[in-house]
PDB file of C-alpha atoms and ligand atoms in Angstrom:
ATOM      1  CA  MET A 120       1.947 157.140  59.942  1.00 92.00           C
ATOM      2  CA  ILE A 121       4.091 154.336  59.827  1.00 97.00           C
ATOM      3  CA  LEU A 122       6.720 153.774  56.759  1.00 98.00           C
ATOM      4  CA  LEU A 123       9.525 150.914  56.082  1.00 98.00           C
ATOM      5  CA  ASP A 124      10.875 151.309  52.758  1.00 98.00           C
ATOM      6  CA  ARG A 125      13.014 148.121  51.789  1.00 98.00           C
ATOM      7  CA  VAL A 126      13.935 147.208  55.041  1.00 98.00           C
ATOM      8  CA  THR A 127      16.620 144.895  55.770  1.00 97.00           C
ATOM      9  CA  LYS A 128      17.152 143.353  59.004  1.00 98.00           C
ATOM     10  CA  ALA A 129      20.086 140.363  59.315  1.00 97.00           C
ATOM     11  CA  TYR A 130      21.175 139.583  63.041  1.00 96.00           C
ATOM     12  CA  GLY A 131      24.589 138.371  62.121  1.00 90.00           C
ATOM     13  CA  LYS A 132      27.112 139.107  59.499  1.00 85.00           C
ATOM     14  CA  GLY A 133      26.255 136.622  56.045  1.00 84.00           C
ATOM     15  CA  SER A 134      22.962 135.395  58.163  1.00 89.00           C
ATOM     16  CA  LYS A 135      20.136 134.658  56.604  1.00 93.00           C
ATOM     17  CA  PRO A 136      18.152 137.982  56.764  1.00 96.00           C
ATOM     18  CA  ALA A 137      15.146 138.284  59.453  1.00 97.00           C
ATOM     19  CA  LEU A 138      13.691 140.824  57.380  1.00 98.00           C
ATOM     20  CA  ASN A 139      14.388 140.750  53.610  1.00 97.00           C
ATOM     21  CA  ARG A 140      13.900 144.540  51.788  1.00 97.00           C
ATOM     22  CA  ILE A 141      10.410 144.947  53.452  1.00 97.00           C
ATOM     23  CA  SER A 142       7.948 147.866  52.439  1.00 98.00           C
ATOM     24  CA  LEU A 143       5.428 148.818  54.597  1.00 98.00           C
ATOM     25  CA  HIS A 144       2.904 151.991  54.892  1.00 98.00           C
ATOM     26  CA  VAL A 145       0.401 152.109  57.952  1.00 98.00           C
ATOM     27  CA  GLU A 146      -1.716 155.333  57.997  1.00 97.00           C
ATOM     28  CA  PRO A 147      -2.442 156.672  61.171  1.00 97.00           C
ATOM     29  CA  LYS A 148      -5.660 155.377  63.155  1.00 97.00           C
ATOM     30  CA  GLU A 149      -5.213 151.873  60.741  1.00 97.00           C
ATOM     31  CA  PHE A 150      -5.880 148.893  62.448  1.00 98.00           C
ATOM     32  CA  VAL A 151      -3.378 146.015  60.696  1.00 98.00           C
ATOM     33  CA  ILE A 152      -3.146 142.411  61.712  1.00 97.00           C
ATOM     34  CA  MET A 153       0.186 140.916  61.035  1.00 97.00           C
ATOM     35  CA  VAL A 154       0.356 137.284  60.327  1.00 96.00           C
ATOM     36  CA  GLY A 155       2.679 135.046  59.396  1.00 94.00           C
ATOM     37  CA  THR A 156       4.406 131.207  60.988  1.00 92.00           C
ATOM     38  CA  SER A 157       6.960 131.706  64.040  1.00 92.00           C
ATOM     39  CA  GLY A 158      10.349 132.611  62.808  1.00 94.00           C
ATOM     40  CA  ALA A 159       8.730 134.617  59.667  1.00 96.00           C
ATOM     41  CA  GLY A 160       9.910 138.296  60.926  1.00 96.00           C
ATOM     42  CA  LYS A 161       7.253 139.589  63.062  1.00 96.00           C
ATOM     43  CA  SER A 162       8.555 140.302  66.330  1.00 94.00           C
ATOM     44  CA  THR A 163      11.990 141.405  64.279  1.00 97.00           C
ATOM     45  CA  LEU A 164       9.698 144.048  62.554  1.00 97.00           C
ATOM     46  CA  LEU A 165       8.095 145.530  65.717  1.00 96.00           C
ATOM     47  CA  LYS A 166      11.600 145.787  67.554  1.00 96.00           C
ATOM     48  CA  LEU A 167      12.790 147.905  64.602  1.00 97.00           C
ATOM     49  CA  LEU A 168       9.473 150.041  65.231  1.00 96.00           C
ATOM     50  CA  THR A 169       9.985 150.149  68.978  1.00 94.00           C
ATOM     51  CA  CYS A 170      14.012 150.859  68.174  1.00 93.00           C
ATOM     52  CA  GLU A 171      14.955 148.040  70.168  1.00 92.00           C
ATOM     53  CA  GLU A 172      16.723 146.545  67.119  1.00 95.00           C
ATOM     54  CA  LYS A 173      18.406 148.883  64.100  1.00 94.00           C
ATOM     55  CA  PRO A 174      18.009 147.758  60.669  1.00 96.00           C
ATOM     56  CA  THR A 175      20.801 146.540  58.480  1.00 96.00           C
ATOM     57  CA  SER A 176      19.789 148.731  55.635  1.00 96.00           C
ATOM     58  CA  GLY A 177      16.368 150.723  54.208  1.00 97.00           C
ATOM     59  CA  LYS A 178      14.611 153.597  55.845  1.00 97.00           C
ATOM     60  CA  ILE A 179      11.896 153.734  58.561  1.00 97.00           C
ATOM     61  CA  VAL A 180      10.130 156.729  59.527  1.00 96.00           C
ATOM     62  CA  VAL A 181       7.221 156.749  62.198  1.00 95.00           C
ATOM     63  CA  GLY A 182       5.417 159.595  63.096  1.00 91.00           C
ATOM     64  CA  GLY A 183       7.543 162.266  60.954  1.00 89.00           C
ATOM     65  CA  ILE A 184      10.847 160.591  62.669  1.00 91.00           C
ATOM     66  CA  ASP A 185      13.478 159.158  60.473  1.00 93.00           C
ATOM     67  CA  TYR A 186      15.375 156.545  62.557  1.00 93.00           C
ATOM     68  CA  HIS A 187      18.258 156.980  60.802  1.00 92.00           C
ATOM     69  CA  THR A 188      18.549 160.470  62.176  1.00 91.00           C
ATOM     70  CA  LEU A 189      17.594 159.812  65.405  1.00 88.00           C
ATOM     71  CA  LYS A 190      19.809 160.558  68.802  1.00 87.00           C
ATOM     72  CA  GLY A 191      19.903 158.263  71.304  1.00 85.00           C
ATOM     73  CA  ARG A 192      17.991 161.153  73.717  1.00 85.00           C
ATOM     74  CA  GLN A 193      15.035 161.173  71.285  1.00 85.00           C
ATOM     75  CA  ILE A 194      14.191 157.619  71.901  1.00 86.00           C
ATOM     76  CA  PRO A 195      12.181 157.969  74.903  1.00 84.00           C
ATOM     77  CA  LEU A 196      10.256 160.652  73.012  1.00 84.00           C
ATOM     78  CA  LEU A 197       9.561 158.103  69.993  1.00 87.00           C
ATOM     79  CA  ARG A 198       8.927 155.598  72.466  1.00 85.00           C
ATOM     80  CA  ARG A 199       5.978 157.724  73.885  1.00 87.00           C
ATOM     81  CA  LYS A 200       4.266 157.387  70.433  1.00 92.00           C
ATOM     82  CA  ILE A 201       4.038 153.853  70.577  1.00 96.00           C
ATOM     83  CA  GLY A 202       2.733 151.391  73.299  1.00 96.00           C
ATOM     84  CA  VAL A 203       3.469 147.724  73.132  1.00 96.00           C
ATOM     85  CA  VAL A 204       1.480 145.266  74.867  1.00 96.00           C
ATOM     86  CA  PHE A 205       2.865 141.453  74.885  1.00 94.00           C
ATOM     87  CA  GLN A 206       1.124 137.829  75.498  1.00 93.00           C
ATOM     88  CA  ASP A 207       2.576 137.146  79.050  1.00 92.00           C
ATOM     89  CA  PHE A 208       1.524 140.781  79.952  1.00 94.00           C
ATOM     90  CA  LYS A 209       4.595 141.774  81.775  1.00 94.00           C
ATOM     91  CA  LEU A 210       3.028 143.229  85.034  1.00 97.00           C
ATOM     92  CA  LEU A 211       4.755 144.363  88.160  1.00 97.00           C
ATOM     93  CA  PRO A 212       3.424 141.326  90.789  1.00 97.00           C
ATOM     94  CA  GLN A 213       3.829 143.772  93.795  1.00 97.00           C
ATOM     95  CA  ARG A 214       1.718 146.252  92.496  1.00 97.00           C
ATOM     96  CA  THR A 215      -1.623 146.854  92.457  1.00 98.00           C
ATOM     97  CA  VAL A 216      -3.834 147.421  89.319  1.00 98.00           C
ATOM     98  CA  PHE A 217      -3.538 151.382  89.801  1.00 98.00           C
ATOM     99  CA  GLU A 218       0.245 150.933  90.819  1.00 97.00           C
ATOM    100  CA  ASN A 219       0.865 149.283  87.788  1.00 97.00           C
ATOM    101  CA  ILE A 220      -1.037 151.770  85.557  1.00 97.00           C
ATOM    102  CA  ALA A 221       0.736 154.708  87.529  1.00 97.00           C
ATOM    103  CA  PHE A 222       4.019 153.473  87.054  1.00 94.00           C
ATOM    104  CA  ALA A 223       4.299 154.295  83.476  1.00 90.00           C
ATOM    105  CA  LEU A 224       3.346 157.982  84.297  1.00 94.00           C
ATOM    106  CA  GLU A 225       5.613 158.301  87.315  1.00 94.00           C
ATOM    107  CA  ILE A 226       8.548 157.141  85.286  1.00 89.00           C
ATOM    108  CA  ALA A 227       7.686 159.767  82.913  1.00 87.00           C
ATOM    109  CA  GLY A 228       7.671 162.045  85.540  1.00 90.00           C
ATOM    110  CA  MET A 229       4.110 162.961  86.193  1.00 93.00           C
ATOM    111  CA  THR A 230       3.161 164.722  89.320  1.00 95.00           C
ATOM    112  CA  ASN A 231       1.218 162.902  91.991  1.00 96.00           C
ATOM    113  CA  ARG A 232      -1.978 164.959  91.251  1.00 96.00           C
ATOM    114  CA  GLU A 233      -1.611 164.416  87.531  1.00 96.00           C
ATOM    115  CA  ILE A 234      -1.512 160.575  87.864  1.00 97.00           C
ATOM    116  CA  ARG A 235      -4.528 160.543  90.142  1.00 97.00           C
ATOM    117  CA  ASN A 236      -6.202 162.136  87.539  1.00 96.00           C
ATOM    118  CA  THR A 237      -5.273 160.213  84.519  1.00 97.00           C
ATOM    119  CA  VAL A 238      -5.373 156.468  86.212  1.00 98.00           C
ATOM    120  CA  PRO A 239      -8.759 156.187  86.619  1.00 97.00           C
ATOM    121  CA  LYS A 240      -9.900 157.467  83.209  1.00 97.00           C
ATOM    122  CA  VAL A 241      -7.546 154.527  81.860  1.00 97.00           C
ATOM    123  CA  ILE A 242      -8.884 152.181  84.332  1.00 98.00           C
ATOM    124  CA  GLU A 243     -12.825 153.066  82.994  1.00 97.00           C
ATOM    125  CA  LEU A 244     -11.520 152.826  79.265  1.00 96.00           C
ATOM    126  CA  VAL A 245     -10.755 149.286  79.728  1.00 97.00           C
ATOM    127  CA  GLY A 246     -13.223 148.096  82.045  1.00 97.00           C
ATOM    128  CA  LEU A 247     -11.176 147.726  85.253  1.00 97.00           C
ATOM    129  CA  LYS A 248     -13.591 149.751  87.456  1.00 97.00           C
ATOM    130  CA  GLY A 249     -13.581 148.646  91.141  1.00 97.00           C
ATOM    131  CA  LYS A 250     -10.255 146.182  90.382  1.00 98.00           C
ATOM    132  CA  GLU A 251      -7.691 149.584  91.302  1.00 98.00           C
ATOM    133  CA  LYS A 252      -6.543 147.716  94.812  1.00 98.00           C
ATOM    134  CA  SER A 253      -6.345 143.826  93.354  1.00 98.00           C
ATOM    135  CA  TYR A 254      -2.796 142.900  92.459  1.00 98.00           C
ATOM    136  CA  PRO A 255      -2.012 140.734  89.250  1.00 97.00           C
ATOM    137  CA  ARG A 256      -2.418 137.495  90.635  1.00 97.00           C
ATOM    138  CA  GLU A 257      -5.930 137.819  91.910  1.00 98.00           C
ATOM    139  CA  LEU A 258      -6.872 138.838  88.418  1.00 97.00           C
ATOM    140  CA  SER A 259      -7.950 136.610  85.361  1.00 96.00           C
ATOM    141  CA  GLY A 260      -5.916 136.451  82.399  1.00 96.00           C
ATOM    142  CA  GLY A 261      -8.430 138.695  80.149  1.00 96.00           C
ATOM    143  CA  GLU A 262      -8.291 141.321  83.314  1.00 97.00           C
ATOM    144  CA  ARG A 263      -4.367 141.209  83.270  1.00 97.00           C
ATOM    145  CA  GLN A 264      -4.165 141.864  79.774  1.00 97.00           C
ATOM    146  CA  ARG A 265      -6.691 144.701  80.364  1.00 97.00           C
ATOM    147  CA  VAL A 266      -3.979 146.302  82.486  1.00 98.00           C
ATOM    148  CA  ALA A 267      -1.143 145.964  80.395  1.00 97.00           C
ATOM    149  CA  ILE A 268      -3.242 147.708  77.726  1.00 98.00           C
ATOM    150  CA  ALA A 269      -4.291 150.429  80.083  1.00 98.00           C
ATOM    151  CA  ARG A 270      -0.448 150.951  81.109  1.00 97.00           C
ATOM    152  CA  ALA A 271      -0.082 150.987  77.146  1.00 96.00           C
ATOM    153  CA  VAL A 272      -2.404 153.623  76.555  1.00 97.00           C
ATOM    154  CA  VAL A 273      -2.264 155.912  79.713  1.00 96.00           C
ATOM    155  CA  ARG A 274       0.188 158.205  77.967  1.00 94.00           C
ATOM    156  CA  GLN A 275      -1.711 158.592  74.623  1.00 94.00           C
ATOM    157  CA  PRO A 276       0.543 157.052  72.063  1.00 95.00           C
ATOM    158  CA  LYS A 277      -0.446 157.280  68.533  1.00 96.00           C
ATOM    159  CA  ILE A 278       0.220 153.786  67.873  1.00 97.00           C
ATOM    160  CA  LEU A 279      -0.549 150.909  70.272  1.00 98.00           C
ATOM    161  CA  ILE A 280       1.568 147.470  69.274  1.00 97.00           C
ATOM    162  CA  ALA A 281      -0.194 144.198  70.895  1.00 96.00           C
ATOM    163  CA  ASP A 282       2.289 141.131  70.223  1.00 95.00           C
ATOM    164  CA  GLU A 283       0.014 138.288  70.608  1.00 95.00           C
ATOM    165  CA  PRO A 284      -1.749 139.822  73.120  1.00 96.00           C
ATOM    166  CA  THR A 285      -4.611 136.709  73.342  1.00 96.00           C
ATOM    167  CA  GLY A 286      -1.948 133.646  73.030  1.00 94.00           C
ATOM    168  CA  ASN A 287      -2.548 133.043  76.926  1.00 93.00           C
ATOM    169  CA  LEU A 288      -6.479 133.502  76.640  1.00 95.00           C
ATOM    170  CA  ASP A 289      -9.626 131.404  76.290  1.00 94.00           C
ATOM    171  CA  PRO A 290     -11.650 132.423  73.262  1.00 93.00           C
ATOM    172  CA  LYS A 291     -13.977 134.711  75.252  1.00 94.00           C
ATOM    173  CA  HIS A 292     -11.164 136.796  76.982  1.00 95.00           C
ATOM    174  CA  SER A 293      -9.599 137.102  73.643  1.00 96.00           C
ATOM    175  CA  TRP A 294     -12.406 138.362  71.922  1.00 96.00           C
ATOM    176  CA  GLU A 295     -12.543 140.934  74.562  1.00 96.00           C
ATOM    177  CA  ILE A 296      -9.482 142.110  74.770  1.00 97.00           C
ATOM    178  CA  VAL A 297      -9.805 142.292  70.839  1.00 97.00           C
ATOM    179  CA  ARG A 298     -13.102 144.298  71.150  1.00 97.00           C
ATOM    180  CA  LEU A 299     -11.173 146.554  73.270  1.00 97.00           C
ATOM    181  CA  LEU A 300      -8.338 146.928  70.857  1.00 98.00           C
ATOM    182  CA  GLU A 301     -11.346 148.186  67.921  1.00 98.00           C
ATOM    183  CA  LYS A 302     -12.234 150.688  70.627  1.00 97.00           C
ATOM    184  CA  ILE A 303      -8.755 152.088  71.622  1.00 98.00           C
ATOM    185  CA  ASN A 304      -8.421 152.319  67.370  1.00 98.00           C
ATOM    186  CA  ARG A 305     -11.578 154.022  67.368  1.00 97.00           C
ATOM    187  CA  TYR A 306     -10.550 156.354  69.618  1.00 95.00           C
ATOM    188  CA  GLY A 307      -7.750 157.390  67.090  1.00 96.00           C
ATOM    189  CA  THR A 308      -4.532 155.123  67.848  1.00 97.00           C
ATOM    190  CA  THR A 309      -3.043 153.122  65.081  1.00 98.00           C
ATOM    191  CA  VAL A 310      -3.387 149.415  66.096  1.00 98.00           C
ATOM    192  CA  ILE A 311      -0.914 146.761  65.223  1.00 98.00           C
ATOM    193  CA  LEU A 312      -1.596 143.337  66.023  1.00 97.00           C
ATOM    194  CA  THR A 313      -0.046 140.045  65.446  1.00 96.00           C
ATOM    195  CA  THR A 314      -2.201 137.056  66.243  1.00 94.00           C
ATOM    196  CA  HIS A 315      -2.201 132.781  65.050  1.00 91.00           C
ATOM    197  CA  ASN A 316      -5.703 133.354  65.696  1.00 92.00           C
ATOM    198  CA  ALA A 317      -7.356 132.422  62.563  1.00 92.00           C
ATOM    199  CA  GLU A 318     -11.043 133.370  63.622  1.00 93.00           C
ATOM    200  CA  ILE A 319     -10.249 136.524  65.011  1.00 94.00           C
ATOM    201  CA  VAL A 320      -8.159 137.445  61.863  1.00 94.00           C
ATOM    202  CA  ASN A 321     -11.288 136.022  59.719  1.00 93.00           C
ATOM    203  CA  LYS A 322     -13.924 137.979  61.767  1.00 94.00           C
ATOM    204  CA  LEU A 323     -12.180 141.235  62.368  1.00 94.00           C
ATOM    205  CA  LYS A 324     -12.204 141.742  58.464  1.00 93.00           C
ATOM    206  CA  LYS A 325      -9.278 144.364  58.937  1.00 96.00           C
ATOM    207  CA  ARG A 326      -5.956 144.765  56.856  1.00 97.00           C
ATOM    208  CA  VAL A 327      -4.241 141.882  57.068  1.00 96.00           C
ATOM    209  CA  VAL A 328      -0.471 141.999  56.203  1.00 97.00           C
ATOM    210  CA  THR A 329       1.313 138.106  55.968  1.00 96.00           C
ATOM    211  CA  ILE A 330       5.118 137.843  56.339  1.00 96.00           C
ATOM    212  CA  GLU A 331       6.772 134.690  55.534  1.00 96.00           C
ATOM    213  CA  ASN A 332      10.480 133.989  55.330  1.00 96.00           C
ATOM    214  CA  GLY A 333      11.378 137.749  55.865  1.00 97.00           C
ATOM    215  CA  LYS A 334       9.369 139.009  52.867  1.00 97.00           C
ATOM    216  CA  ILE A 335       5.492 140.305  53.131  1.00 97.00           C
ATOM    217  CA  THR A 336       4.005 138.037  50.763  1.00 95.00           C
ATOM    218  CA  SER A 337       0.512 139.575  51.098  1.00 94.00           C
ATOM    219  CA  ASP A 338      -1.203 142.274  52.036  1.00 95.00           C
ATOM    220  CA  GLN A 339      -5.146 142.692  52.043  1.00 93.00           C
ATOM    221  CA  ALA A 340      -7.373 145.312  52.872  1.00 93.00           C
ATOM    222  CA  GLN A 341      -9.951 142.796  54.725  1.00 85.00           C
ATOM    223  CA  GLY A 342      -7.941 140.005  54.881  1.00 83.00           C
ATOM    224  CA  SER A 343      -8.270 136.503  55.966  1.00 84.00           C
ATOM    225  CA  TYR A 344      -5.971 134.055  57.685  1.00 85.00           C
ATOM    226  CA  ARG A 345      -4.173 131.926  55.434  1.00 76.00           C
ATOM    227  CA  GLN A 346      -2.583 128.053  56.524  1.00 63.00           C
ATOM    228  CA  PHE A 347       1.203 128.869  55.943  1.00 59.00           C
ATOM    229  CA  GLY A 348       2.930 125.733  54.508  1.00 50.00           C
ATOM    230  CA  GLY A 349       1.252 123.204  56.517  1.00 45.00           C
ATOM    231  CA  LEU A 350       2.050 124.296  59.646  1.00 47.00           C
ATOM    232  CA  LYS A 351      -0.381 124.444  62.753  1.00 46.00           C
ATOM    233  CA  GLU A 352      -1.441 127.703  62.898  1.00 45.00           C
ATOM    234  CA  ASN A 353      -0.826 127.977  66.540  1.00 46.00           C
ATOM    235  CA  ALA A 354       2.392 127.205  66.453  1.00 43.00           C
ATOM    236  CA  SER A 355       3.949 130.265  68.452  1.00 41.00           C
TER     237      SER A 355
HETATM  238  P1  ADP B 426       8.266 135.611  64.415  1.00 76.21           P
HETATM  239  O1  ADP B 426       8.127 136.863  65.656  1.00 76.21           O
HETATM  240  O2  ADP B 426       7.763 135.737  63.125  1.00 76.21           O
HETATM  241  O3  ADP B 426       8.259 134.481  64.917  1.00 76.21           O
HETATM  242  P2  ADP B 426      11.409 136.596  64.649  1.00 76.21           P
HETATM  243  O4  ADP B 426      10.739 138.212  64.246  1.00 76.21           O
HETATM  244  O5  ADP B 426      11.350 136.176  65.989  1.00 76.21           O
HETATM  245  O6  ADP B 426       9.819 135.978  63.980  1.00 76.21           O
HETATM  246  O7  ADP B 426      12.644 135.955  64.236  1.00 76.21           O
HETATM  247  C1  ADP B 426      12.731 136.085  62.437  1.00 76.21           C
HETATM  248  C2  ADP B 426      14.016 135.228  62.222  1.00 76.21           C
HETATM  249  O8  ADP B 426      15.455 136.276  62.871  1.00 76.21           O
HETATM  250  C3  ADP B 426      14.236 133.886  62.720  1.00 76.21           C
HETATM  251  O9  ADP B 426      14.879 132.813  61.930  1.00 76.21           O
HETATM  252  C4  ADP B 426      14.903 134.195  64.076  1.00 76.21           C
HETATM  253  O10 ADP B 426      16.011 133.153  64.285  1.00 76.21           O
HETATM  254  C5  ADP B 426      15.957 135.161  64.038  1.00 76.21           C
HETATM  255  N1  ADP B 426      16.073 136.319  64.877  1.00 76.21           N
HETATM  256  C6  ADP B 426      15.121 136.917  65.784  1.00 76.21           C
HETATM  257  N2  ADP B 426      15.939 137.409  67.025  1.00 76.21           N
HETATM  258  C7  ADP B 426      17.076 137.466  66.995  1.00 76.21           C
HETATM  259  C8  ADP B 426      18.364 137.534  67.665  1.00 76.21           C
HETATM  260  N3  ADP B 426      18.069 138.250  68.666  1.00 76.21           N
HETATM  261  N4  ADP B 426      19.357 136.942  67.422  1.00 76.21           N
HETATM  262  C9  ADP B 426      19.762 136.232  66.259  1.00 76.21           C
HETATM  263  N5  ADP B 426      18.561 135.893  65.445  1.00 76.21           N
HETATM  264  C10 ADP B 426      17.598 136.106  65.705  1.00 76.21           C
END
């Protein structure tokens, strides 16, 4: 469960808040799409959830952890609950597909045996069987994003944040990634997807939360993409 109660984030004293008294409730296993123009506050919201930024005021509770009382040493535990994927994949170029995914487990202190056991399962899940020994440069954009998703879910987080995961992909690969996110969601992971892709938003028929100017301006159960203030929908 994700709960934000009147959360404000201002980056500088006296500056206009990036988020202004936002309240949001996301149930376990939900699939939520977050939309809004560039500068609306989406990344700030995601950074608050991953504890990269602290709120100026308001309450954040994720999976029973109240961020206000969170100690520094508990942050790794919290991050375990939240997997993140980005538009630009952020893979390690000198490592193979297998090694990129294994890396997430190595830093978590898993044994080689556990790693050898776990990684093939997640490679299978994301449809990359046969590509274990490939390097990122040998993969298509869609395949690279699959590796990034595999790495994000290999420790079985409760929540997967996908921040513009299709931003660098063509329509066919974009849909493959969205279908993979749906599959991961069906297995029980809460998914939060930010996107500027109107077609994806309109066809998915999921909950759509719209952020404009640091405020949630709409929250629809089976939402659609609305054009914002005349700005281009693919502005990033
Ligand atoms: P989005 O992800 O919707 O494009 P952001 O959350 O990145 O929006 O930005 C919201 C507002 O906060 C913008 O006005 C942006 O300039 C500002 N902002 C974001 N990050 C920082 C930062 N590290 N320092 C100062 N201002 C920031």
